[in-house]
Tab-separated table of C-alpha atoms and ligand atoms in Angstrom:
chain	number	residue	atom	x	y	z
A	1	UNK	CA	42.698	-28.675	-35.246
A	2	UNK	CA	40.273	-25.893	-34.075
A	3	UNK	CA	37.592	-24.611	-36.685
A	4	UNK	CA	37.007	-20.988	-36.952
A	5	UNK	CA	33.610	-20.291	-36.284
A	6	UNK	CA	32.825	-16.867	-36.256
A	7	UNK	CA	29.710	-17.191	-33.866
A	8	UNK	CA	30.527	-19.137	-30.621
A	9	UNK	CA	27.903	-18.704	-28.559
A	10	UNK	CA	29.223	-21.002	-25.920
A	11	UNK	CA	31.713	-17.970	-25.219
A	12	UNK	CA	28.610	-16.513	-23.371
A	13	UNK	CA	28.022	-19.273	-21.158
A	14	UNK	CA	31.892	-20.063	-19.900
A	15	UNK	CA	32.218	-18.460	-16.549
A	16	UNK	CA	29.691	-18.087	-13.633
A	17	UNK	CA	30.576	-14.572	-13.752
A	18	UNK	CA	29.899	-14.170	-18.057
A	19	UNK	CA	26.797	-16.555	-17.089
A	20	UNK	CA	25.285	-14.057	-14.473
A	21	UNK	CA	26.453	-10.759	-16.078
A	22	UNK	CA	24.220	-11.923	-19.209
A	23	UNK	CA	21.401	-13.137	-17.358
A	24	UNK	CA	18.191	-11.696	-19.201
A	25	UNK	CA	15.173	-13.017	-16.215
A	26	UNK	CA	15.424	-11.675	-12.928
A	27	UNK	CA	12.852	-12.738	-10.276
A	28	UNK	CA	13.409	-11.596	-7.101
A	29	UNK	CA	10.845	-12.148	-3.816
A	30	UNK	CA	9.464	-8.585	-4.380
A	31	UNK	CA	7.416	-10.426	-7.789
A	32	UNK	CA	6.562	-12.992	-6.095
A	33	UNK	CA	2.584	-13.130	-4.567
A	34	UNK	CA	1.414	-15.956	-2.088
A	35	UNK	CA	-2.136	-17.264	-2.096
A	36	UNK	CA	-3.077	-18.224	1.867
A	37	UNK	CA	-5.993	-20.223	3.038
A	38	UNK	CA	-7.701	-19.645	6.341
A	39	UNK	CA	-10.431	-21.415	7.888
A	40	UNK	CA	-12.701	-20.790	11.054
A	41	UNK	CA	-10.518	-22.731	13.301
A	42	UNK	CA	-8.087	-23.217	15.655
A	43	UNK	CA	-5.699	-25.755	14.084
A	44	UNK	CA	-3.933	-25.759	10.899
A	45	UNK	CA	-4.953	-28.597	8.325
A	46	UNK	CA	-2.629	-29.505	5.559
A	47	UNK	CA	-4.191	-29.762	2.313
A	48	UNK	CA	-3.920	-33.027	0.994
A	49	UNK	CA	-3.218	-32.322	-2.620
A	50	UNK	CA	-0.563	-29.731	-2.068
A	51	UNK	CA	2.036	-30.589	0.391
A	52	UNK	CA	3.757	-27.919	2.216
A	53	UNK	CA	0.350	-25.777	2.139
A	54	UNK	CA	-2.317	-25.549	5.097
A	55	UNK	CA	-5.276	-24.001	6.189
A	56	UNK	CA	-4.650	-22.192	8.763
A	57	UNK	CA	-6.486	-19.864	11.305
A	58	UNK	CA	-6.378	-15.957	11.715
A	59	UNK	CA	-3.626	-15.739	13.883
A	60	UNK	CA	-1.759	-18.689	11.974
A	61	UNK	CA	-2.212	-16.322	8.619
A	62	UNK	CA	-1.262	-13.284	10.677
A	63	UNK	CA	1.772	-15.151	11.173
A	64	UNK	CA	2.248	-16.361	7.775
A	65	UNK	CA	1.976	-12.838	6.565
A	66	UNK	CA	4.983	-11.714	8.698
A	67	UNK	CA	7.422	-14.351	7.558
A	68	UNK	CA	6.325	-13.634	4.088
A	69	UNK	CA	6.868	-9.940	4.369
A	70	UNK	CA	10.268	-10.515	6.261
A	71	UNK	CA	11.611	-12.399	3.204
A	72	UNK	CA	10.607	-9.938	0.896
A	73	UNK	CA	7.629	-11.280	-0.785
A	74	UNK	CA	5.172	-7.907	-1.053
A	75	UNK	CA	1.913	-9.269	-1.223
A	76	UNK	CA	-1.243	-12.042	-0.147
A	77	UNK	CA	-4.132	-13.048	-1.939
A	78	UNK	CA	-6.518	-14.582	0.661
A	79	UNK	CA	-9.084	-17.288	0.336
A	80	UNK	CA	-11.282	-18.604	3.099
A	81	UNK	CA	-12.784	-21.947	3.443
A	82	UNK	CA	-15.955	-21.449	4.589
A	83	UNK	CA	-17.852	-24.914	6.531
A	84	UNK	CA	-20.698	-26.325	4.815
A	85	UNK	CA	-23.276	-25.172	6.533
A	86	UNK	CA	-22.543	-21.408	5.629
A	87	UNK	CA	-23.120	-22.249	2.331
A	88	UNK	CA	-26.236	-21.629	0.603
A	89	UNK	CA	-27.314	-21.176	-3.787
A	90	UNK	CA	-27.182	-17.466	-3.261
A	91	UNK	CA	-23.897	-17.577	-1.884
A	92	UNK	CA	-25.150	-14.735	1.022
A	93	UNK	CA	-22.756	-15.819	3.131
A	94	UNK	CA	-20.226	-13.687	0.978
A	95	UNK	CA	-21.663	-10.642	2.078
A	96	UNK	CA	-22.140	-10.967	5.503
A	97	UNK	CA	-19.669	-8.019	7.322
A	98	UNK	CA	-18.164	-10.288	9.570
A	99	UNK	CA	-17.675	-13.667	7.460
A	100	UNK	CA	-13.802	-15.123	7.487
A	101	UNK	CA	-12.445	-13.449	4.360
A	102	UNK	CA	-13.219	-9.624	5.656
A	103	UNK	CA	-11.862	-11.109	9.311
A	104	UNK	CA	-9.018	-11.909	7.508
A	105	UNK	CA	-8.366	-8.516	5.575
A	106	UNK	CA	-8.961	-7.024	8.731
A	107	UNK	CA	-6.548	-8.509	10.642
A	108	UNK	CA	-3.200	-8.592	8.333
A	109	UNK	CA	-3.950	-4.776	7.584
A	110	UNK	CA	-3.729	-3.999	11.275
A	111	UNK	CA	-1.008	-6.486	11.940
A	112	UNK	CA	1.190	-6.578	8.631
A	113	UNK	CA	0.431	-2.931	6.991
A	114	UNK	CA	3.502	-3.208	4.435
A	115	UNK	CA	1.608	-5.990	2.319
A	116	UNK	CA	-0.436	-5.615	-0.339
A	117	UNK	CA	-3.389	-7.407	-0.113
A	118	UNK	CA	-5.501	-9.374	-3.030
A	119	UNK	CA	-9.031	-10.060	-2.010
A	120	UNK	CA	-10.973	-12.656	-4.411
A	121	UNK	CA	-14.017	-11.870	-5.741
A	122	UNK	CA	-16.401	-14.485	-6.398
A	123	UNK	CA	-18.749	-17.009	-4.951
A	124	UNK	CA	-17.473	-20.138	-4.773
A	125	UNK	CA	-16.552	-20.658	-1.420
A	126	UNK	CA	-19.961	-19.556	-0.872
A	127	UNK	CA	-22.451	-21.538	-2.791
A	128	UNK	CA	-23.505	-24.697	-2.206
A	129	UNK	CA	-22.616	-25.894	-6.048
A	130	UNK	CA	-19.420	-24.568	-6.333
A	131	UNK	CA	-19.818	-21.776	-8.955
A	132	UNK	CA	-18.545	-18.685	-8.919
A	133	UNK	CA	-22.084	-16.824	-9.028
A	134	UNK	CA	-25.713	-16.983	-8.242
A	135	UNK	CA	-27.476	-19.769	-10.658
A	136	UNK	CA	-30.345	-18.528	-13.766
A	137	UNK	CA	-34.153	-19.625	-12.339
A	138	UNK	CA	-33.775	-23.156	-14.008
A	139	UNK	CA	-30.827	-23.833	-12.536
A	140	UNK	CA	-28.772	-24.022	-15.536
A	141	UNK	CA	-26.130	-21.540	-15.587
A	142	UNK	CA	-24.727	-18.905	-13.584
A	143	UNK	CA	-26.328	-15.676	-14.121
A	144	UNK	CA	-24.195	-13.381	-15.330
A	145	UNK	CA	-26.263	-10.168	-14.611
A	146	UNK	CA	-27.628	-11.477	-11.137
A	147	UNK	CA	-24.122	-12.125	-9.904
A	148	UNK	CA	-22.695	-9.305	-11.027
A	149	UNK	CA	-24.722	-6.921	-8.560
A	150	UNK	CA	-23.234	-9.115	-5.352
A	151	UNK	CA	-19.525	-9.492	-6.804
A	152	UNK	CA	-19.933	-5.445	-6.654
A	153	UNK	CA	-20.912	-5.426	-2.779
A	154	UNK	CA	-18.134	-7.630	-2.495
A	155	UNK	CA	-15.667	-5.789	-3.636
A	156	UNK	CA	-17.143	-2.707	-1.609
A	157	UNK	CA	-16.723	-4.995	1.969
A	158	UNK	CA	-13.109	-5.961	0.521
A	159	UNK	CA	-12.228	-2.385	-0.113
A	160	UNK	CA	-13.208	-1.169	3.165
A	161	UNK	CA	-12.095	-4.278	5.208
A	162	UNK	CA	-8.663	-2.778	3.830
A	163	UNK	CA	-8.034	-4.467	0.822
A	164	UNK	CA	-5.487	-2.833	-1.425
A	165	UNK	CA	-6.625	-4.608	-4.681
A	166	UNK	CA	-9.830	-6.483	-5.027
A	167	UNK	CA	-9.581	-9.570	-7.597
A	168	UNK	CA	-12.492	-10.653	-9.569
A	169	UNK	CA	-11.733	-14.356	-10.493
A	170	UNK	CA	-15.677	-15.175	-11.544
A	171	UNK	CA	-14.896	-14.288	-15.541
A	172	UNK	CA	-18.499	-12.889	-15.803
A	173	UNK	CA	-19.043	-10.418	-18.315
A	174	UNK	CA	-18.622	-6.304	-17.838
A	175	UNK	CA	-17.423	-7.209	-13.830
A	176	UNK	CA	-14.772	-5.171	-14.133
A	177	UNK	CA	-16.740	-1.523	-15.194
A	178	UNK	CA	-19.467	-2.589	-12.534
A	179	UNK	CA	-17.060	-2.913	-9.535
A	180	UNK	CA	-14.858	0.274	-10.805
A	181	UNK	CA	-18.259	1.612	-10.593
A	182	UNK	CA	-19.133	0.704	-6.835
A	183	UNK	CA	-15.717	1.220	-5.640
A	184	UNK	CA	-15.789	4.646	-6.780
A	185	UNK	CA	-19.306	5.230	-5.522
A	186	UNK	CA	-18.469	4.131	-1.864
A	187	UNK	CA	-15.294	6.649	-1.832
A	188	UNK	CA	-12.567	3.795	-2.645
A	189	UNK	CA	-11.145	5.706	-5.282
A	190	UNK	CA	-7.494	4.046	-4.250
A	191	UNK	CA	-8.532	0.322	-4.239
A	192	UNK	CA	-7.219	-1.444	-7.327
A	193	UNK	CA	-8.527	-3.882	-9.853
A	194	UNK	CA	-6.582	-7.315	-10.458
A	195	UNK	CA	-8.490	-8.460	-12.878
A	196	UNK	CA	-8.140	-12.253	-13.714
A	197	UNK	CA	-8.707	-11.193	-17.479
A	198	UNK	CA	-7.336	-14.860	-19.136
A	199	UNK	CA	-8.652	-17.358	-16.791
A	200	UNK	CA	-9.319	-20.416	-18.226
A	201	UNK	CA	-11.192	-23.373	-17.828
A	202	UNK	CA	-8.478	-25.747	-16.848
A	203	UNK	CA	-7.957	-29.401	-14.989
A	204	UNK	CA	-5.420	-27.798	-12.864
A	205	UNK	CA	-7.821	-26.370	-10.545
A	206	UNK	CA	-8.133	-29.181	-8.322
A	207	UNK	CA	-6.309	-29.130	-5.377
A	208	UNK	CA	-7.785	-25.910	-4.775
A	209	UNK	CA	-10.782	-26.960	-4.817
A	210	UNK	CA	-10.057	-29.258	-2.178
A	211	UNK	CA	-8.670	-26.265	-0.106
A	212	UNK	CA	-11.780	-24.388	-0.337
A	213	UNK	CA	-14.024	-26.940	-0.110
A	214	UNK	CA	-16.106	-26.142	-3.742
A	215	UNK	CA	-15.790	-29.149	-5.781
A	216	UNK	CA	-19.389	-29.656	-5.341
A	217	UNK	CA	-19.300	-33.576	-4.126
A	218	UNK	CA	-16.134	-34.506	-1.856
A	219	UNK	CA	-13.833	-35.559	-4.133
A	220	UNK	CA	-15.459	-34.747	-7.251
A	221	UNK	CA	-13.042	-32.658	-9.610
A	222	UNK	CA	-15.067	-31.927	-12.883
A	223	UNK	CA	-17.312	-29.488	-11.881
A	224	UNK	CA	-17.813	-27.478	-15.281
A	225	UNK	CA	-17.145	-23.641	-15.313
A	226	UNK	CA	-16.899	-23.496	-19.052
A	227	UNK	CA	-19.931	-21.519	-19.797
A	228	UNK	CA	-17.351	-18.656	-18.635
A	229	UNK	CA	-13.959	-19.384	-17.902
A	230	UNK	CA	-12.301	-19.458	-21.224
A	231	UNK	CA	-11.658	-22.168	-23.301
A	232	UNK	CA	-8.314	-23.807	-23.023
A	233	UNK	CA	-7.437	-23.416	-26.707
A	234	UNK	CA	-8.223	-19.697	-27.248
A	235	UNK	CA	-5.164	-17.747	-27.826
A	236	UNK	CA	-7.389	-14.434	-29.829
A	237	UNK	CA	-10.276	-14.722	-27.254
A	238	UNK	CA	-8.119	-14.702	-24.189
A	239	UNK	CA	-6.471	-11.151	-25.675
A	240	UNK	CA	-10.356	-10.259	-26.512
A	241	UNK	CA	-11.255	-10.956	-22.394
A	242	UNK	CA	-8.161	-9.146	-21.360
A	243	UNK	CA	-8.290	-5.793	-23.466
A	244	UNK	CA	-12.244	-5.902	-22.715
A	245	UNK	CA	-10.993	-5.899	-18.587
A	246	UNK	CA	-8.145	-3.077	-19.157
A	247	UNK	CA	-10.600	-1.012	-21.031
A	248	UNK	CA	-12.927	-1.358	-18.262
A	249	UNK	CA	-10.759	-0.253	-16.086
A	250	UNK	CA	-9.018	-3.119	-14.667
A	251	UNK	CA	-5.319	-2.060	-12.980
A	252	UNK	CA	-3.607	-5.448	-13.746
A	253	UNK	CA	-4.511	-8.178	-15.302
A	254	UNK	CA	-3.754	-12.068	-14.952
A	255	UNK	CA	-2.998	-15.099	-17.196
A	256	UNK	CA	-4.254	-18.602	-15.433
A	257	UNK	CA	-2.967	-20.720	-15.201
A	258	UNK	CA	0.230	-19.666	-15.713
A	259	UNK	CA	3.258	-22.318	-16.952
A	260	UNK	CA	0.744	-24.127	-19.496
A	261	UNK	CA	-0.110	-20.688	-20.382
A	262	UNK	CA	2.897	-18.830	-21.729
A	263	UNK	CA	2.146	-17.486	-24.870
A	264	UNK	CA	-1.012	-15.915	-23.119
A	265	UNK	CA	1.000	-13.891	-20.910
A	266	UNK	CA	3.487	-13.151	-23.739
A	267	UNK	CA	0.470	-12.343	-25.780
A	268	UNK	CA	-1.033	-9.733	-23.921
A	269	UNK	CA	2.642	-8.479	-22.599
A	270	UNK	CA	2.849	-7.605	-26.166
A	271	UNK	CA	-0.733	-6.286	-26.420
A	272	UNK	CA	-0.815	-3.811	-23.507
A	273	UNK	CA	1.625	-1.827	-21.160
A	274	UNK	CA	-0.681	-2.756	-18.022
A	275	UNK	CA	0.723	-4.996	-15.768
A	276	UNK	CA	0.612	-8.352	-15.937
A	277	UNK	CA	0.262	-10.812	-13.053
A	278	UNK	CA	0.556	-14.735	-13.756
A	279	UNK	CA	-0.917	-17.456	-11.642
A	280	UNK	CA	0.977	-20.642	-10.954
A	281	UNK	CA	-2.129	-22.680	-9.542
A	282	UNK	CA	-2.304	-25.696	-7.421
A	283	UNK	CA	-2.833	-28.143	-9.786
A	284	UNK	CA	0.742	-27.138	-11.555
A	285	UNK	CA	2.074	-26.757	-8.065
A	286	UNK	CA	1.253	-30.597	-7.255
A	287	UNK	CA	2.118	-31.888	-10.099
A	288	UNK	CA	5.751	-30.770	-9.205
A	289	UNK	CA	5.379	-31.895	-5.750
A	290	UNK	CA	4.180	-35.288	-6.660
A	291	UNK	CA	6.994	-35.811	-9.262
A	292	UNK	CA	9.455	-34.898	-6.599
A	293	UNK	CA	7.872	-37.257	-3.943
A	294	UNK	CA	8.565	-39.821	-6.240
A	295	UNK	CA	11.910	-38.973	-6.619
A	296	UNK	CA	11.608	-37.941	-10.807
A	297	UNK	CA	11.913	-34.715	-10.683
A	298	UNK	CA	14.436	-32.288	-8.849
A	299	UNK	CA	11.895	-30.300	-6.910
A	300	UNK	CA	13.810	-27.179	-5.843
A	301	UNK	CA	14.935	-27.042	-9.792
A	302	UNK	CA	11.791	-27.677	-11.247
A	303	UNK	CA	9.934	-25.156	-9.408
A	304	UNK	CA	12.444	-22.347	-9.644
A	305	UNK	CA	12.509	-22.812	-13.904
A	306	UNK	CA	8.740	-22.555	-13.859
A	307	UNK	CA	8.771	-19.560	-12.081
A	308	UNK	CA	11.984	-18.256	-14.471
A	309	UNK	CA	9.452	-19.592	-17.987
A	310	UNK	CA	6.522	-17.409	-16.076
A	311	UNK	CA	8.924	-14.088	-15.426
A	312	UNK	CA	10.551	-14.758	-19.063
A	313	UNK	CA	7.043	-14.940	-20.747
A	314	UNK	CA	6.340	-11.299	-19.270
A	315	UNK	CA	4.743	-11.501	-16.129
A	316	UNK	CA	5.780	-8.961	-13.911
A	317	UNK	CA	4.384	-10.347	-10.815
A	318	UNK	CA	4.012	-14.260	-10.273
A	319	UNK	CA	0.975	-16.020	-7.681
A	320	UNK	CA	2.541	-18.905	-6.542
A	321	UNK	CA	2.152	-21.109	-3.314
A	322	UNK	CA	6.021	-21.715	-3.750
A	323	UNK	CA	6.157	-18.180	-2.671
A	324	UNK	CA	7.767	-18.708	1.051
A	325	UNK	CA	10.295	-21.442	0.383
A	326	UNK	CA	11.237	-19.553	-2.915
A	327	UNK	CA	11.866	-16.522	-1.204
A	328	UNK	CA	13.753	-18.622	2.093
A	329	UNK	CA	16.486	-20.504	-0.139
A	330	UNK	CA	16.739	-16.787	-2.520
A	331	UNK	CA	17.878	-15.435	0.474
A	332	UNK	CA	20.148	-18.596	1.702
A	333	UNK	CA	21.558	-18.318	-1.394
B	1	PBG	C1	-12.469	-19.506	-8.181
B	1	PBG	C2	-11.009	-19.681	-8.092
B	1	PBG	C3	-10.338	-20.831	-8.466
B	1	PBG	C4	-8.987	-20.609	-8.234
B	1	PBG	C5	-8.842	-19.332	-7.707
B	1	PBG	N1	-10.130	-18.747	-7.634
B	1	PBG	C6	-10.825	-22.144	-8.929
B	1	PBG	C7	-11.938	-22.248	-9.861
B	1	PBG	O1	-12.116	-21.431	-10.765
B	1	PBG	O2	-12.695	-23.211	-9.678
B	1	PBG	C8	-7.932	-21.627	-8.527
B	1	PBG	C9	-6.583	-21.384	-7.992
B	1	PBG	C10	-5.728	-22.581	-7.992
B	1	PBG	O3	-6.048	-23.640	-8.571
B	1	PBG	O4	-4.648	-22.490	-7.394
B	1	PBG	N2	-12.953	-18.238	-8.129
């Protein structure tokens, strides 16, 4: 005997068809962003912590950033790995005209003009300790005035290597209004500002740090950044950092990490009509990858409901380093 129940919801969910007519979270390649890693040499080298991702060299990331633009996926954020002995406490290195990240910028605007392009800004792959900016004279902390002055020249090379957005991921304080600033000064009135506004000081950094080379000792992971990314259970300050960025004239702004991080990004989705860009980082991109190597987790499931939670939480655009074989099977689909 059937019961009436006024509200059946399950009548929503009954056909493929109902199922996709109702579907509230699109993601398509065009929000999608991949992070690339390019080093000063021939060969590509797989990073051991994230399978499926390499280092590669310029012509390897040229290459890269064709198939990604052929599938649809509309923009890069570089990263260079930079050998050891480049790397100094000042971090000079990053300012040099001709070091690998400009080189890099460079070469995909010339070769692959329809992609936006994400330089970082900051000066870890740079300095010999790993953090993002020049060290205080007792060693103690980063500086946050002293650094500031080089993340600006930074963004200046960045902007007139041919970088569309320049991306601040240091979390030092008033970066944003100094770098506006310099931009503006050196005529790059159209470069943007990504700024990583709620980046937090989080475990799943890792991997990454293995791809750039700045976790201080080889295979030391705990390097602390916590006297300025934010603390991992700060909902209010997080909104604080990221209305503080927008005001100083930041473009976009970012939530990272990004799938332990969703009320963030629904926070400040609610809190501003900026954009809002999401970062998926490596340490919650191995953690799927390992759980699939060991045959627990579905990987190709897995990976496309994080990116769904991230898109459903309000991000409009999602860094990811599932970004190619996302967009591949979207379009074998
Ligand atoms: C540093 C930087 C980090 C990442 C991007 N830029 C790591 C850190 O703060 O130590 C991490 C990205 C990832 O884990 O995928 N400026």
């Amino acid at each position: 005997m059937p019961i009436s129940i006024p509200v059946r919801l399950r009548r929503l969910r009954q056909t493929e068809a109902v199922r996709a007519m109702l579907n509230e979270t699109a993601l398509t390649p065009a929000n999608l962003v991949a992070p690339l890693f390019v080093h000063d040499s021939p060969k590509a080298e797989p990073v051991g912590s994230m399978p499926g991702v390499e280092r590669v060299s310029l012509d390897g990331l040229v290459e890269k950033a064709r198939r990604l633009h052929e599938l649809g996926v509309k923009g890069v954020a570089l990263f260079a790995k930079i050998p050891d002995d480049k790397k100094s406490s000042g971090g000079e290195e990053a300012l040099n005209p001709h070091t690998l990240a400009l080189r890099a910028i460079r070469r995909i605007k010339a070769d692959v003009p329809g992609l936006v392009i994400f330089a970082d800004i900051a000066l870890d792959p740079y300095t010999t300790h790993g953090h993002d900016g020049v060290l205080t004279g007792d060693r103690a902390d980063v500086d946050n005035d002293a650094t500031l002055e080089v993340l600006a020249k930074m963004a200046v090379l960045s902007a007139a290597a041919g970088a569309d957005f320049v991306a601040p991921s240091d979390m030092m304080d008033g970066r944003v209004a100094v770098i506006r600033e310099a931009l503006d000064e050196a005529g790059h009135t159209r470069t943007g500002i990504l700024a990583y506004s709620a980046k937090f000081a989080s475990a799943a950094y890792g991997p990454f740090r293995d791809a750039v080379g700045s976790s201080r000792k080889p295979g030391e992971k705990s390097l602390s950044k916590a006297t300025y990314q934010l603390n991992p259970g700060n909902r209010r300050e997080a909104l604080r950092e990221a209305l503080a960025d927008e005001a100083e004239g930041a473009d976009m702004l970012m939530v990272k990490p990004a799938g332990d991080y969703l009320d963030i990004i629904r926070d400040l989705r609610e809190a501003t009509d900026a954009p809002i860009a999401a970062y998926q980082v490596s340490g919650e991109y191995a953690r799927l990858q390992a759980a699939a190597r060991l045959g627990w987790l579905d990987l190709r499931a897995a990976r496309d409901e994080s990116l769904l939670a991230i898109r459903r939480a309000g991000a409009d655009f999602i860094l990811t380093y599932f970004a190619e074989a996302w967009a591949s099977d979207y379009h074998a689909r």
